[in-house]
Amino acid sequence: MELKSTINLPKTGFPMKAGLPQNEPKILARWEEQRIYDRIREVRKGASTYVLHDGPPYANGPIHLGTAMNKCLKDFIVKSKNMAGFDSPYVPGWDCHGLPIEIKVDQMLGGKKLQMAAVDVRAECRKYAEKFLDLQRSQFKRIGCFGRWDHPYSTMTPQYEAAVLDILYRFLENDFVYKGLRSVYWCVFDETALAEAEVEYENHTSPTVWVKYAFAGDPSSLDAALVDATRRGKKVSTIIWTTTPWTLPASMAVAFHPDEEYVALESGDGVFIVGARLASAVQEKTGLQSAREIARFPGRKLEYAEFQHPFLDRKIVGVLADYVTMDQGTGVVHTAPAHGAEDFVTGQKYKIDPTCNVDKAGIMRNGLPEYEGKRVFDANAPIVELLKARGVLMHSEKMEHSYPHCWRCHNPVIFRATEQWFIGMETPMKPGVIKGEASTEEFQGETMRSRTLHEIAKVKWDPAWGEERISNMIATRPDWCISRQRVWGVPIAVFLCDNCGKPVNDPHINRKVVQFVSQHGADAWYTPEADAILSSGHNCVHCGGTKFKKETDILDVWFESGSSHAAVLGHEPNLPWPADLYLEGGDQHRGWFHSSLLCAIGYEGSAPYRMVATSGWTLDEQGRAMSKSLGNTVDPVEIADTLGGEIVRMWVASVDFREDVACSPQIMQRVAGIYRDIRNTFRFILSNLDGFDPVKDAVAFDQLQPLDQYMLRQAVEMSADVQRSYEEFAFHKIYHRVNNFCGVELSAFYFDVLKDRLYTSATPQRKSISRRAAQTAICRIGEALVRLLAPIMSFTCEEVWQYLPAVEGRLESVHLTTFPEAGELLSAAEADAAVDPKQAEDWKTVRAVREIVLKALEEARNQKLIGANLQAQVTLTAADPVFSVLERFKNDLRYFFIVSAVELKKGGANGDAPVVVQVGKAPGVKCERCWNFSTHVGEDREYPTVCERCSAVLKEIVQA
């Protein structure tokens, strides 16, 4: 008999080498054929729902690492909720309107755009967005994300556009919306207004000037010392400080803080009024070091004081403002109502003209020759020269500071007074109008702002600091500017009276527009057909006018994306409103979380989400933001094509997404190494289940060996930990817990010990209880692991699922199953059966001793005392309680330590070590079958080269 043929060598078709880039597309094709998403919906139908509402990525390029991370996180959550027994659908979405796409199309069309109708330009934008929507959809599917990909939501579909307008009209009918002149953020490069959420702060270098404004009023209104100074021929001025010289032509006032003290500094032939706390700094900057203080008075005395504009024939009025600070500058702020939000409010208070002489492209108009026709930032230098020529420039220098930039083109923005559409944050809530039909009492005394803050407190925020962050933003934000002067978006579909300019606010007409757009799309607003919505006999309720025009501004894209909950949720049984979860990057507290919340308050009177989770930024290993210019980007599509989409998914699972996370090609390679370890764990299990039928061959718990029972208990603990971590969205804990379980608990311990039993016991046909016991345990562990890891390692677990021993009724995909319950690994009866209350502590002792023994064996090998561990005999000396524990396991110790013999002695240990270990050569001869050394080799004349254990196995084989 050939001994090799009697060994149970591992056997499986599950390959050691994953070949993920080649094999994943095959699995994707199988999922497509199975219609896996629809099958999940079928098997979960009727279960409790859990809805993660997708925040729409922008459809203007391929996916990047941040979007891949976002989609993988959502996929982990949705799959884990489905496997936890919920019906958790996922409808992916795309944000398709907005300036980035329109600018790209502008570049493609060039001058041709000027001759094109709005509808035709919109058609080109639609083609561009569709191209990248399709690309991103294929890339998200490539990394294993499930969803309703064949019917996603898109902000450019007629149904979605109609839902956006429905929300707009609810705001309008509830008196939240108004059209008015305001000084708003304006991008002169993109030629449109911006909301606060569309502004990012970046470093910018500005020319900073200290300019004197001559006092033109009665000095006796301020202080007697100034009267005396003027009699002595001194000229009284104040000094303003600004980082935007281009706004000086629009300067209409100078602002003082009412409660701060101001001083009059006499120097040479002049007297200069500045903030008392900044006087020393102003003197240093302007060369007035020798100036002496001649008067001191509160800022409120300067209200309505008259000053002369530094280079225009215009009187300037003194005003009071709490926003004047004493941290830098002069304590005096020049005020241009056309070019500052606070300036505009101050201008309204003092009835100052807010006329703007800067056009939409940022060109200065109606000014002096020195700056007329120049773009605002180009006008800084000539205006500084003009100040010098007029003798009013006290000092100038360059200053690097944080300055608002456009989020789209990353150019600096300005404030510009224009007529825009706004949603009023202080507008009282009207009960009975909101769709949610909240009670009158609930809205009593509520404003848009206070109601929103009230709802924020009901939401669970993860991390918890998100609540304070968004609350502060809502509490301090101005009215929401919702209009944009562009083409590609949902139009503000209202009719305006030609005579008085007021909008038509008729609910019946509004509903007709919604229906019109749902049938024909928002493009139809730009066609004559839309004019017919308003009947010819309609009269303006404000002035009686009979002629009307259509508004051409479009809505802020944040209003569009913020309406997604109304467009997607509440229309299907398994997609209820509100969502259980929103998950996006931390910047969305001022973006999508923010706009969705405001839109929902106006629509339903409550928050659109029960929980909000936020992720950090993706950085390189040095903590730098990823950019093509730095060459430190990691392309998830490239990683999928070279290492596998599974590696992208595992990297996402490996990090705590709530923090900023690092990634690099080297990190991805390390993740690939962990992947191989887990794959090899699966392969070991599968290769040792050949011929095992879980129904016919499984061994009862009381027939399992103690080690098998122990490992099943360990698997139950691991399973509970993993499922708890899924509930907490702590995917990094799952990654490390499973990696430790596979590497330390299984591979380095259980499998290492198990090999001897699996390989050398009687073959499956002989029904060896010891081997069947091992197979029973690893089969249960393997099936638990594959189901636990399926939300993260979706490709590999699907592959493993196909190689598990066949069981009647097993579903065709692991993704149709649920997480293992504790009873599937150990029934309640099994968990309690033959359990020594001290068993956990005993196994802890055994494993601690094992580590000491393995270290001693390594030292013996290094000293050439032994070759392989099976050449060794180990003598252990220990005192109680360790000795008693080892005594209970004495027949198994040689298998635990993978040596040929163990001798156990009772006695004292050395120091802190629980045992004293002596390693010597094992007595006897090497068995040619199992390679253990035994003194009984040769005793069986029929099988003279094998040990007594193998001799019995061989006889069993022959007798079968």
Short mmCIF file of N, CA and C in Angstrom, two decimals, residues 51-57 74 90-97 148 151-157 159-168 171 435 480 490 555-572 575-579 581-584 588 591-601 603-604 607-609:
data_model
loop_
_atom_site.label_atom_id
_atom_site.label_comp_id
_atom_site.label_asym_id
_atom_site.label_seq_id
_atom_site.Cartn_x
_atom_site.Cartn_y
_atom_site.Cartn_z
N VAL A 51 -33.72 52.51 5.26
CA VAL A 51 -33.43 53.26 4.04
C VAL A 51 -32.24 54.19 4.24
N LEU A 52 -31.20 53.92 3.49
CA LEU A 52 -30.09 54.85 3.35
C LEU A 52 -30.35 55.63 2.06
N HIS A 53 -30.55 56.93 2.19
CA HIS A 53 -30.83 57.75 1.02
C HIS A 53 -29.51 58.28 0.46
N ASP A 54 -29.29 58.04 -0.81
CA ASP A 54 -28.02 58.36 -1.46
C ASP A 54 -27.87 59.84 -1.73
N GLY A 55 -26.75 60.39 -1.30
CA GLY A 55 -26.39 61.75 -1.69
C GLY A 55 -25.80 61.72 -3.09
N PRO A 56 -26.31 62.52 -4.01
CA PRO A 56 -25.91 62.36 -5.42
C PRO A 56 -24.53 62.91 -5.72
N PRO A 57 -23.61 62.08 -6.23
CA PRO A 57 -22.32 62.60 -6.71
C PRO A 57 -22.54 63.41 -7.98
N LYS A 74 -21.58 52.99 1.87
CA LYS A 74 -23.03 52.83 1.73
C LYS A 74 -23.37 51.38 1.39
N TYR A 90 -31.63 50.36 -2.09
CA TYR A 90 -30.66 51.43 -2.32
C TYR A 90 -30.87 51.99 -3.72
N VAL A 91 -31.28 53.26 -3.78
CA VAL A 91 -31.51 53.93 -5.05
C VAL A 91 -30.39 54.94 -5.25
N PRO A 92 -29.41 54.62 -6.10
CA PRO A 92 -28.31 55.57 -6.33
C PRO A 92 -28.81 56.80 -7.07
N GLY A 93 -28.14 57.92 -6.85
CA GLY A 93 -28.56 59.15 -7.51
C GLY A 93 -27.39 59.93 -8.07
N TRP A 94 -27.73 60.87 -8.96
CA TRP A 94 -26.70 61.74 -9.56
C TRP A 94 -27.20 63.18 -9.62
N ASP A 95 -26.28 64.08 -9.30
CA ASP A 95 -26.51 65.52 -9.43
C ASP A 95 -26.01 65.91 -10.83
N CYS A 96 -26.92 66.30 -11.69
CA CYS A 96 -26.57 66.48 -13.10
C CYS A 96 -26.64 67.92 -13.59
N HIS A 97 -27.23 68.81 -12.81
CA HIS A 97 -27.31 70.21 -13.21
C HIS A 97 -26.15 70.99 -12.62
N ARG A 148 -30.17 49.91 -7.32
CA ARG A 148 -31.13 49.94 -8.42
C ARG A 148 -30.50 50.73 -9.57
N HIS A 151 -32.50 51.90 -12.65
CA HIS A 151 -33.52 52.94 -12.44
C HIS A 151 -33.09 53.83 -11.27
N PRO A 152 -31.96 54.55 -11.45
CA PRO A 152 -31.51 55.44 -10.38
C PRO A 152 -32.33 56.72 -10.38
N TYR A 153 -32.00 57.65 -9.52
CA TYR A 153 -32.60 58.97 -9.64
C TYR A 153 -31.56 59.94 -10.18
N SER A 154 -32.01 60.89 -10.94
CA SER A 154 -31.14 61.89 -11.55
C SER A 154 -31.85 63.22 -11.47
N THR A 155 -31.11 64.26 -11.12
CA THR A 155 -31.74 65.58 -10.95
C THR A 155 -32.21 66.17 -12.27
N MET A 156 -31.91 65.53 -13.40
CA MET A 156 -32.34 66.10 -14.69
C MET A 156 -33.50 65.33 -15.33
N THR A 157 -34.12 64.41 -14.60
CA THR A 157 -35.30 63.74 -15.15
C THR A 157 -36.54 64.61 -14.91
N GLN A 159 -39.46 63.85 -13.75
CA GLN A 159 -40.10 63.57 -12.47
C GLN A 159 -39.36 64.27 -11.32
N TYR A 160 -38.03 64.25 -11.39
CA TYR A 160 -37.25 64.90 -10.33
C TYR A 160 -37.41 66.41 -10.39
N GLU A 161 -37.33 66.97 -11.59
CA GLU A 161 -37.46 68.42 -11.75
C GLU A 161 -38.83 68.90 -11.25
N ALA A 162 -39.87 68.11 -11.50
CA ALA A 162 -41.20 68.46 -11.01
C ALA A 162 -41.25 68.44 -9.48
N ALA A 163 -40.55 67.48 -8.87
CA ALA A 163 -40.52 67.40 -7.40
C ALA A 163 -39.82 68.62 -6.81
N VAL A 164 -38.77 69.09 -7.49
CA VAL A 164 -38.04 70.28 -7.04
C VAL A 164 -38.98 71.49 -7.06
N LEU A 165 -39.71 71.63 -8.15
CA LEU A 165 -40.63 72.77 -8.26
C LEU A 165 -41.77 72.66 -7.24
N ASP A 166 -42.19 71.45 -6.94
CA ASP A 166 -43.24 71.26 -5.94
C ASP A 166 -42.78 71.82 -4.59
N ILE A 167 -41.52 71.57 -4.24
CA ILE A 167 -40.99 72.11 -2.98
C ILE A 167 -40.86 73.63 -3.07
N LEU A 168 -40.38 74.14 -4.20
CA LEU A 168 -40.27 75.59 -4.37
C LEU A 168 -41.62 76.26 -4.16
N PHE A 171 -42.67 76.50 -0.55
CA PHE A 171 -42.02 77.65 0.08
C PHE A 171 -42.71 78.95 -0.34
N LYS A 435 -46.80 70.18 4.13
CA LYS A 435 -47.32 68.88 3.68
C LYS A 435 -47.52 67.91 4.84
N TRP A 480 -31.44 82.44 2.52
CA TRP A 480 -30.87 81.54 1.50
C TRP A 480 -31.11 82.13 0.12
N VAL A 490 -32.79 73.62 -12.88
CA VAL A 490 -34.25 73.71 -12.81
C VAL A 490 -34.63 75.19 -12.75
N LEU A 555 -32.62 77.61 -10.25
CA LEU A 555 -32.45 77.38 -8.82
C LEU A 555 -31.03 76.98 -8.48
N ASP A 556 -30.62 77.36 -7.28
CA ASP A 556 -29.37 76.89 -6.70
C ASP A 556 -29.36 75.35 -6.75
N VAL A 557 -28.23 74.77 -7.22
CA VAL A 557 -28.17 73.31 -7.32
C VAL A 557 -28.29 72.64 -5.96
N TRP A 558 -27.96 73.36 -4.88
CA TRP A 558 -28.13 72.78 -3.56
C TRP A 558 -29.61 72.65 -3.22
N PHE A 559 -30.42 73.57 -3.73
CA PHE A 559 -31.88 73.42 -3.55
C PHE A 559 -32.35 72.18 -4.30
N GLU A 560 -31.79 71.97 -5.49
CA GLU A 560 -32.15 70.78 -6.28
C GLU A 560 -31.80 69.49 -5.55
N SER A 561 -30.52 69.35 -5.19
CA SER A 561 -30.10 68.11 -4.53
C SER A 561 -30.76 67.97 -3.17
N GLY A 562 -31.02 69.11 -2.51
CA GLY A 562 -31.70 69.07 -1.21
C GLY A 562 -33.14 68.63 -1.30
N SER A 563 -33.69 68.57 -2.51
CA SER A 563 -35.07 68.11 -2.72
C SER A 563 -35.15 66.61 -2.98
N SER A 564 -34.01 65.93 -2.98
CA SER A 564 -33.98 64.52 -3.40
C SER A 564 -34.88 63.64 -2.53
N HIS A 565 -34.96 63.94 -1.23
CA HIS A 565 -35.80 63.10 -0.35
C HIS A 565 -37.25 63.10 -0.82
N ALA A 566 -37.72 64.26 -1.31
CA ALA A 566 -39.10 64.34 -1.76
C ALA A 566 -39.30 63.65 -3.10
N ALA A 567 -38.25 63.65 -3.92
CA ALA A 567 -38.35 63.02 -5.24
C ALA A 567 -38.26 61.50 -5.16
N VAL A 568 -37.54 60.98 -4.17
CA VAL A 568 -37.23 59.54 -4.12
C VAL A 568 -38.04 58.80 -3.07
N LEU A 569 -38.22 59.42 -1.91
CA LEU A 569 -38.83 58.71 -0.78
C LEU A 569 -40.32 59.02 -0.66
N GLY A 570 -41.03 58.07 -0.06
CA GLY A 570 -42.44 58.27 0.20
C GLY A 570 -43.37 57.90 -0.94
N HIS A 571 -42.82 57.29 -2.00
CA HIS A 571 -43.64 56.95 -3.16
C HIS A 571 -43.77 55.44 -3.37
N GLU A 572 -42.94 54.64 -2.66
CA GLU A 572 -42.96 53.19 -2.78
C GLU A 572 -42.99 52.59 -1.38
N LEU A 575 -39.68 52.35 0.42
CA LEU A 575 -38.87 53.57 0.43
C LEU A 575 -39.63 54.67 1.17
N PRO A 576 -39.87 54.49 2.45
CA PRO A 576 -40.65 55.46 3.21
C PRO A 576 -39.87 56.75 3.47
N TRP A 577 -40.61 57.80 3.79
CA TRP A 577 -40.04 59.09 4.22
C TRP A 577 -40.27 59.22 5.71
N PRO A 578 -39.29 59.66 6.51
CA PRO A 578 -37.96 60.10 6.14
C PRO A 578 -36.98 58.94 6.04
N ALA A 579 -35.76 59.24 5.61
CA ALA A 579 -34.71 58.23 5.50
C ALA A 579 -34.20 57.88 6.89
N LEU A 581 -31.01 57.05 7.21
CA LEU A 581 -29.62 57.48 7.26
C LEU A 581 -29.25 58.30 6.04
N TYR A 582 -28.48 59.38 6.27
CA TYR A 582 -27.72 60.09 5.24
C TYR A 582 -26.25 59.89 5.61
N LEU A 583 -25.42 59.60 4.63
CA LEU A 583 -23.98 59.44 4.88
C LEU A 583 -23.20 60.13 3.77
N GLU A 584 -22.45 61.16 4.12
CA GLU A 584 -21.60 61.86 3.16
C GLU A 584 -20.39 62.43 3.90
N GLN A 588 -20.49 68.32 4.06
CA GLN A 588 -21.90 68.42 3.68
C GLN A 588 -22.79 68.99 4.79
N GLY A 591 -23.52 71.71 3.05
CA GLY A 591 -23.97 71.38 1.71
C GLY A 591 -25.27 70.60 1.73
N TRP A 592 -25.17 69.32 1.36
CA TRP A 592 -26.38 68.51 1.15
C TRP A 592 -27.18 68.27 2.42
N PHE A 593 -26.50 67.99 3.57
CA PHE A 593 -27.24 67.82 4.82
C PHE A 593 -28.03 69.09 5.12
N HIS A 594 -27.39 70.21 4.87
CA HIS A 594 -27.94 71.53 5.19
C HIS A 594 -29.14 71.86 4.30
N SER A 595 -28.94 71.74 2.98
CA SER A 595 -30.02 72.10 2.05
C SER A 595 -31.18 71.10 2.14
N SER A 596 -30.86 69.82 2.34
CA SER A 596 -31.92 68.81 2.49
C SER A 596 -32.79 69.12 3.71
N LEU A 597 -32.14 69.53 4.78
CA LEU A 597 -32.86 69.86 6.01
C LEU A 597 -33.79 71.04 5.79
N LEU A 598 -33.28 72.11 5.16
CA LEU A 598 -34.12 73.29 4.94
C LEU A 598 -35.28 72.96 3.99
N CYS A 599 -34.99 72.22 2.93
CA CYS A 599 -36.05 71.85 1.99
C CYS A 599 -37.12 71.00 2.68
N ALA A 600 -36.69 70.11 3.56
CA ALA A 600 -37.64 69.23 4.26
C ALA A 600 -38.49 70.01 5.25
N ILE A 601 -37.89 71.01 5.89
CA ILE A 601 -38.67 71.82 6.84
C ILE A 601 -39.78 72.56 6.08
N TYR A 603 -41.12 71.54 3.36
CA TYR A 603 -41.96 70.55 2.67
C TYR A 603 -42.79 69.74 3.65
N GLU A 604 -42.16 69.24 4.71
CA GLU A 604 -42.83 68.35 5.66
C GLU A 604 -42.87 68.91 7.08
N ALA A 607 -37.24 66.96 9.81
CA ALA A 607 -35.99 66.56 9.17
C ALA A 607 -36.22 65.38 8.23
N PRO A 608 -35.45 65.30 7.13
CA PRO A 608 -35.63 64.20 6.17
C PRO A 608 -34.86 62.95 6.55
N TYR A 609 -34.13 63.01 7.67
CA TYR A 609 -33.29 61.88 8.09
C TYR A 609 -33.39 61.68 9.60
#
